[in-house]
């Protein structure tokens, strides 16, 4: 695809070569994201960050990624702090904010809303999650993490065995990830969810058309023993009609140290897009796994900065200039960034 000046709305925009191009640029971002070097390649540029749903990782890591490239960030969070609360349309908001910014990141609870916004925007818009629909930058960072974790084990993305666990109906991260996996070869996909929270049929069909083996089940213990990646998800309670509806599924699938040692291959990588719900009633991914070297969740979150830096650099067409005038950092940076388990 043509990255320069494009909106990034859906993973459907990508072919495998595009993913590989993004990952190659993400690799180049490592010294900057890991605070060994500074680049000012986006000096003077402004990111308009518009998050109308709660977010920690996506909002802050998009912002950090832009700052790490030398740009500035202007934020709106929540409808209540935006003129949308006074009845302003997405069209008008997009026309106005795109005059103030060089690029925009946006999260909104309605599927399709980011497309509507992008259609009115005068600058590129990157989708930070639109309802239960898509979360393309999360899928890219998930796949980038899978690549790095499997590389550490002598493998790649083709032929992986992956279990996706939990709310596969409303979980936008797994929707986007499955579509991206369809660009790769011979993947064993295990979809573990209650029947009411199954992966949408069209996404299952896309994976089967790609030649992948797809198994749908609600029996976690019986199937988890033979996977490379166990990808847990949170119940998307905000997408249910009522709290009571969501409560019926809360805590249905729990990964913890005991379960992992009983049922998983000891090399299984544990992933989760985060936030994990650590309340006792849910606790889909227990804190007692925090010291397991195969727990990749924080490496996954760190990788988000590299991938989002890559997207900004490609869409704003500065990849060739990243290393111009770069220099070392002045402050103590420590050694906070973990490598994948060997
Ligand atoms: N993974 C993810 O989208 O996290 P946030 O909701 O914190 O952005």
CSV table of N, CA and C in Angstrom, one decimal, residues 245-341:
chain,number,residue,atom,x,y,z
A,245,UNK,N,-25.7,-9.2,32.1
A,245,UNK,CA,-25.4,-9.9,30.9
A,245,UNK,C,-23.9,-10.3,30.9
A,246,UNK,N,-23.1,-9.3,31.3
A,246,UNK,CA,-21.6,-9.5,31.3
A,246,UNK,C,-21.2,-10.5,32.4
A,247,UNK,N,-21.9,-10.3,33.5
A,247,UNK,CA,-21.6,-11.2,34.7
A,247,UNK,C,-21.7,-12.7,34.4
A,248,UNK,N,-22.5,-13.0,33.4
A,248,UNK,CA,-22.7,-14.5,33.1
A,248,UNK,C,-21.4,-15.1,32.6
A,249,UNK,N,-20.5,-14.3,32.0
A,249,UNK,CA,-19.3,-14.8,31.4
A,249,UNK,C,-18.0,-14.5,32.2
A,250,UNK,N,-18.2,-13.6,33.2
A,250,UNK,CA,-17.0,-13.1,33.9
A,250,UNK,C,-16.3,-14.3,34.6
A,251,UNK,N,-15.0,-14.3,34.5
A,251,UNK,CA,-14.2,-15.4,35.2
A,251,UNK,C,-14.3,-16.8,34.6
A,252,UNK,N,-14.9,-16.9,33.3
A,252,UNK,CA,-15.1,-18.2,32.7
A,252,UNK,C,-13.8,-18.9,32.4
A,253,UNK,N,-12.8,-18.1,31.9
A,253,UNK,CA,-11.5,-18.6,31.5
A,253,UNK,C,-10.4,-17.9,32.3
A,254,UNK,N,-9.6,-18.7,33.1
A,254,UNK,CA,-8.6,-18.1,33.9
A,254,UNK,C,-7.3,-18.8,33.7
A,255,UNK,N,-6.3,-18.0,33.3
A,255,UNK,CA,-4.9,-18.5,33.2
A,255,UNK,C,-4.2,-18.1,34.5
A,256,UNK,N,-3.6,-19.1,35.2
A,256,UNK,CA,-2.8,-18.8,36.4
A,256,UNK,C,-1.6,-19.8,36.4
A,257,UNK,N,-0.7,-19.6,37.4
A,257,UNK,CA,0.5,-20.4,37.5
A,257,UNK,C,0.1,-21.9,37.5
A,258,UNK,N,-0.9,-22.3,38.4
A,258,UNK,CA,-1.2,-23.7,38.5
A,258,UNK,C,-1.8,-24.2,37.2
A,259,UNK,N,-2.7,-23.5,36.6
A,259,UNK,CA,-3.3,-24.0,35.3
A,259,UNK,C,-2.2,-24.1,34.2
A,260,UNK,N,-1.3,-23.1,34.2
A,260,UNK,CA,-0.2,-23.1,33.2
A,260,UNK,C,0.7,-24.3,33.4
A,261,UNK,N,1.1,-24.6,34.6
A,261,UNK,CA,2.0,-25.7,34.8
A,261,UNK,C,1.3,-27.1,34.6
A,262,UNK,N,0.0,-27.1,34.9
A,262,UNK,CA,-0.7,-28.3,34.7
A,262,UNK,C,-1.0,-28.6,33.2
A,263,UNK,N,-1.3,-27.6,32.4
A,263,UNK,CA,-1.9,-27.8,31.1
A,263,UNK,C,-1.1,-27.3,29.9
A,264,UNK,N,-0.2,-26.3,30.1
A,264,UNK,CA,0.5,-25.7,29.0
A,264,UNK,C,1.9,-26.3,28.8
A,265,UNK,N,2.3,-26.3,27.5
A,265,UNK,CA,3.7,-26.6,27.2
A,265,UNK,C,4.5,-25.5,27.9
A,266,UNK,N,5.7,-25.9,28.5
A,266,UNK,CA,6.4,-24.9,29.3
A,266,UNK,C,7.0,-23.8,28.5
A,267,UNK,N,7.0,-23.9,27.1
A,267,UNK,CA,7.5,-22.8,26.3
A,267,UNK,C,6.4,-21.9,25.8
A,268,UNK,N,5.1,-22.2,26.2
A,268,UNK,CA,4.0,-21.4,25.6
A,268,UNK,C,4.1,-19.9,26.0
A,269,UNK,N,4.1,-19.0,25.0
A,269,UNK,CA,4.1,-17.6,25.3
A,269,UNK,C,2.8,-17.1,25.7
A,270,UNK,N,2.7,-16.3,26.7
A,270,UNK,CA,1.4,-15.8,27.2
A,270,UNK,C,1.3,-14.3,26.8
A,271,UNK,N,0.2,-14.0,26.0
A,271,UNK,CA,0.0,-12.7,25.6
A,271,UNK,C,-1.4,-12.2,26.0
A,272,UNK,N,-1.6,-10.9,26.0
A,272,UNK,CA,-2.9,-10.3,26.4
A,272,UNK,C,-2.7,-8.8,25.9
A,273,UNK,N,-3.8,-8.3,25.2
A,273,UNK,CA,-3.6,-6.9,24.8
A,273,UNK,C,-3.6,-5.9,25.9
A,274,UNK,N,-4.1,-6.3,27.1
A,274,UNK,CA,-4.2,-5.4,28.2
A,274,UNK,C,-5.2,-4.3,27.9
A,275,UNK,N,-6.0,-3.8,28.9
A,275,UNK,CA,-5.9,-4.1,30.3
A,275,UNK,C,-6.4,-5.5,30.6
A,276,UNK,N,-5.7,-6.2,31.6
A,276,UNK,CA,-6.3,-7.4,32.1
A,276,UNK,C,-7.2,-7.0,33.3
A,277,UNK,N,-8.2,-7.7,33.5
A,277,UNK,CA,-9.2,-7.4,34.6
A,277,UNK,C,-8.7,-8.2,35.8
A,278,UNK,N,-8.0,-7.5,36.7
A,278,UNK,CA,-7.4,-8.2,37.9
A,278,UNK,C,-8.4,-8.3,39.1
A,279,UNK,N,-9.6,-7.9,38.9
A,279,UNK,CA,-10.6,-8.1,40.0
A,279,UNK,C,-10.9,-9.6,40.2
A,280,UNK,N,-11.1,-10.0,41.4
A,280,UNK,CA,-11.2,-11.4,41.8
A,280,UNK,C,-12.3,-12.1,40.9
A,281,UNK,N,-13.4,-11.4,40.6
A,281,UNK,CA,-14.5,-12.0,39.9
A,281,UNK,C,-14.1,-12.4,38.4
A,282,UNK,N,-13.0,-11.7,37.9
A,282,UNK,CA,-12.7,-11.9,36.5
A,282,UNK,C,-11.3,-12.6,36.5
A,283,UNK,N,-10.2,-11.9,36.7
A,283,UNK,CA,-8.9,-12.3,36.8
A,283,UNK,C,-8.5,-13.4,35.7
A,284,UNK,N,-8.7,-12.9,34.5
A,284,UNK,CA,-8.4,-13.9,33.4
A,284,UNK,C,-6.9,-14.2,33.2
A,285,UNK,N,-6.0,-13.4,33.8
A,285,UNK,CA,-4.6,-13.6,33.7
A,285,UNK,C,-4.0,-13.2,35.1
A,286,UNK,N,-3.7,-14.2,35.9
A,286,UNK,CA,-3.4,-14.0,37.3
A,286,UNK,C,-2.0,-13.4,37.5
A,287,UNK,N,-1.9,-12.5,38.5
A,287,UNK,CA,-0.6,-11.9,38.8
A,287,UNK,C,0.5,-13.0,39.2
A,288,UNK,N,0.1,-14.2,39.6
A,288,UNK,CA,1.1,-15.2,39.9
A,288,UNK,C,1.8,-15.7,38.7
A,289,UNK,N,1.5,-15.2,37.5
A,289,UNK,CA,2.3,-15.5,36.3
A,289,UNK,C,3.3,-14.4,36.0
A,290,UNK,N,3.3,-13.4,36.9
A,290,UNK,CA,4.1,-12.2,36.5
A,290,UNK,C,5.6,-12.5,36.4
A,291,UNK,N,6.1,-13.5,37.1
A,291,UNK,CA,7.6,-13.8,37.0
A,291,UNK,C,7.9,-14.9,36.0
A,292,UNK,N,6.8,-15.3,35.3
A,292,UNK,CA,7.0,-16.4,34.3
A,292,UNK,C,7.7,-15.7,33.1
A,293,UNK,N,8.9,-16.2,32.7
A,293,UNK,CA,9.7,-15.5,31.5
A,293,UNK,C,8.9,-15.6,30.2
A,294,UNK,N,7.9,-16.5,30.1
A,294,UNK,CA,7.1,-16.5,28.9
A,294,UNK,C,5.9,-15.5,28.9
A,295,UNK,N,5.7,-14.8,30.0
A,295,UNK,CA,4.7,-13.8,30.0
A,295,UNK,C,5.2,-12.6,29.2
A,296,UNK,N,4.6,-12.4,28.1
A,296,UNK,CA,5.1,-11.4,27.1
A,296,UNK,C,4.3,-10.1,27.2
A,297,UNK,N,3.4,-10.0,28.1
A,297,UNK,CA,2.4,-8.9,28.1
A,297,UNK,C,3.0,-7.5,28.1
A,298,UNK,N,4.1,-7.4,28.9
A,298,UNK,CA,4.7,-6.0,29.0
A,298,UNK,C,5.7,-5.8,27.9
A,299,UNK,N,6.3,-6.8,27.4
A,299,UNK,CA,7.1,-6.7,26.1
A,299,UNK,C,6.1,-6.2,25.0
A,300,UNK,N,5.0,-6.8,25.0
A,300,UNK,CA,3.9,-6.5,24.0
A,300,UNK,C,3.6,-5.0,24.1
A,301,UNK,N,3.3,-4.5,25.3
A,301,UNK,CA,3.0,-3.1,25.5
A,301,UNK,C,4.1,-2.2,25.0
A,302,UNK,N,5.4,-2.6,25.4
A,302,UNK,CA,6.5,-1.8,25.0
A,302,UNK,C,6.6,-1.8,23.5
A,303,UNK,N,6.4,-2.9,22.8
A,303,UNK,CA,6.5,-3.0,21.3
A,303,UNK,C,5.5,-2.0,20.7
A,304,UNK,N,4.4,-1.7,21.3
A,304,UNK,CA,3.5,-0.7,20.8
A,304,UNK,C,4.1,0.6,20.4
A,305,UNK,N,5.1,1.0,21.2
A,305,UNK,CA,5.7,2.3,20.8
A,305,UNK,C,6.5,2.2,19.5
A,306,UNK,N,7.2,1.1,19.3
A,306,UNK,CA,8.0,0.9,18.1
A,306,UNK,C,7.1,0.9,16.9
A,307,UNK,N,6.0,0.1,17.0
A,307,UNK,CA,5.1,-0.1,15.8
A,307,UNK,C,4.4,1.3,15.5
A,308,UNK,N,4.0,2.0,16.6
A,308,UNK,CA,3.3,3.3,16.3
A,308,UNK,C,4.3,4.3,15.8
A,309,UNK,N,5.6,4.3,16.2
A,309,UNK,CA,6.6,5.2,15.7
A,309,UNK,C,6.7,4.9,14.2
A,310,UNK,N,6.7,3.6,13.8
A,310,UNK,CA,6.9,3.2,12.4
A,310,UNK,C,5.7,3.7,11.6
A,311,UNK,N,4.5,3.6,12.1
A,311,UNK,CA,3.3,4.1,11.4
A,311,UNK,C,3.4,5.6,11.1
A,312,UNK,N,3.7,6.3,12.2
A,312,UNK,CA,3.9,7.8,12.0
A,312,UNK,C,4.9,8.1,10.9
A,313,UNK,N,6.1,7.4,11.1
A,313,UNK,CA,7.2,7.7,10.1
A,313,UNK,C,6.8,7.4,8.7
A,314,UNK,N,6.1,6.3,8.5
A,314,UNK,CA,5.7,5.9,7.2
A,314,UNK,C,4.6,6.8,6.6
A,315,UNK,N,3.6,7.1,7.4
A,315,UNK,CA,2.5,7.9,6.9
A,315,UNK,C,2.9,9.4,6.7
A,316,UNK,N,3.8,9.8,7.5
A,316,UNK,CA,4.3,11.2,7.3
A,316,UNK,C,5.6,11.3,6.4
A,317,UNK,N,6.0,10.1,5.9
A,317,UNK,CA,7.1,10.0,4.9
A,317,UNK,C,8.4,10.6,5.4
A,318,UNK,N,8.8,10.1,6.6
A,318,UNK,CA,10.1,10.6,7.1
A,318,UNK,C,11.1,9.5,7.4
A,319,UNK,N,10.8,8.2,6.9
A,319,UNK,CA,11.6,7.1,7.3
A,319,UNK,C,13.0,7.3,6.9
A,320,UNK,N,13.3,7.9,5.7
A,320,UNK,CA,14.6,8.1,5.3
A,320,UNK,C,15.4,9.1,6.1
A,321,UNK,N,14.7,9.9,6.9
A,321,UNK,CA,15.4,10.9,7.6
A,321,UNK,C,15.5,10.7,9.1
A,322,UNK,N,15.0,9.5,9.6
A,322,UNK,CA,15.0,9.2,11.0
A,322,UNK,C,16.4,9.4,11.6
A,323,UNK,N,17.4,8.9,11.0
A,323,UNK,CA,18.7,8.9,11.6
A,323,UNK,C,19.5,10.2,11.3
A,324,UNK,N,18.9,11.1,10.5
A,324,UNK,CA,19.6,12.4,10.3
A,324,UNK,C,19.7,13.1,11.6
A,325,UNK,N,20.8,13.7,12.0
A,325,UNK,CA,21.0,14.5,13.2
A,325,UNK,C,20.6,13.8,14.5
A,326,UNK,N,20.6,12.5,14.5
A,326,UNK,CA,20.3,11.8,15.8
A,326,UNK,C,21.4,11.9,16.7
A,327,UNK,N,21.2,11.8,18.0
A,327,UNK,CA,22.3,11.8,19.0
A,327,UNK,C,21.9,11.0,20.2
A,328,UNK,N,22.9,10.8,21.1
A,328,UNK,CA,22.7,10.0,22.3
A,328,UNK,C,21.9,10.8,23.3
A,329,UNK,N,21.3,10.1,24.3
A,329,UNK,CA,20.5,10.8,25.3
A,329,UNK,C,21.4,11.3,26.4
A,330,UNK,N,21.0,12.3,27.2
A,330,UNK,CA,21.8,12.8,28.3
A,330,UNK,C,21.5,12.2,29.6
A,331,UNK,N,20.4,11.6,29.8
A,331,UNK,CA,19.9,11.2,31.1
A,331,UNK,C,20.1,9.7,31.3
A,332,UNK,N,20.0,9.3,32.6
A,332,UNK,CA,20.1,7.9,33.0
A,332,UNK,C,18.9,7.1,32.5
A,333,UNK,N,19.1,6.1,31.7
A,333,UNK,CA,18.0,5.4,31.1
A,333,UNK,C,17.8,4.0,31.7
A,334,UNK,N,18.7,3.4,32.4
A,334,UNK,CA,18.6,2.1,33.0
A,334,UNK,C,18.5,1.0,32.0
A,335,UNK,N,18.0,-0.1,32.4
A,335,UNK,CA,17.8,-1.3,31.5
A,335,UNK,C,16.4,-1.9,31.6
A,336,UNK,N,15.4,-1.1,31.4
A,336,UNK,CA,14.1,-1.5,31.6
A,336,UNK,C,13.4,-2.4,30.6
A,337,UNK,N,14.1,-2.5,29.4
A,337,UNK,CA,13.4,-3.2,28.3
A,337,UNK,C,13.9,-4.7,28.2
A,338,UNK,N,13.0,-5.6,28.4
A,338,UNK,CA,13.2,-7.0,28.4
A,338,UNK,C,13.3,-7.6,27.0
A,339,UNK,N,14.2,-8.6,26.9
A,339,UNK,CA,14.2,-9.4,25.6
A,339,UNK,C,13.3,-10.6,25.8
A,340,UNK,N,12.8,-11.1,24.7
A,340,UNK,CA,11.9,-12.4,24.8
A,340,UNK,C,12.7,-13.5,25.4
A,341,UNK,N,12.0,-14.4,26.1
A,341,UNK,CA,12.6,-15.5,26.8
A,341,UNK,C,13.3,-16.4,25.7
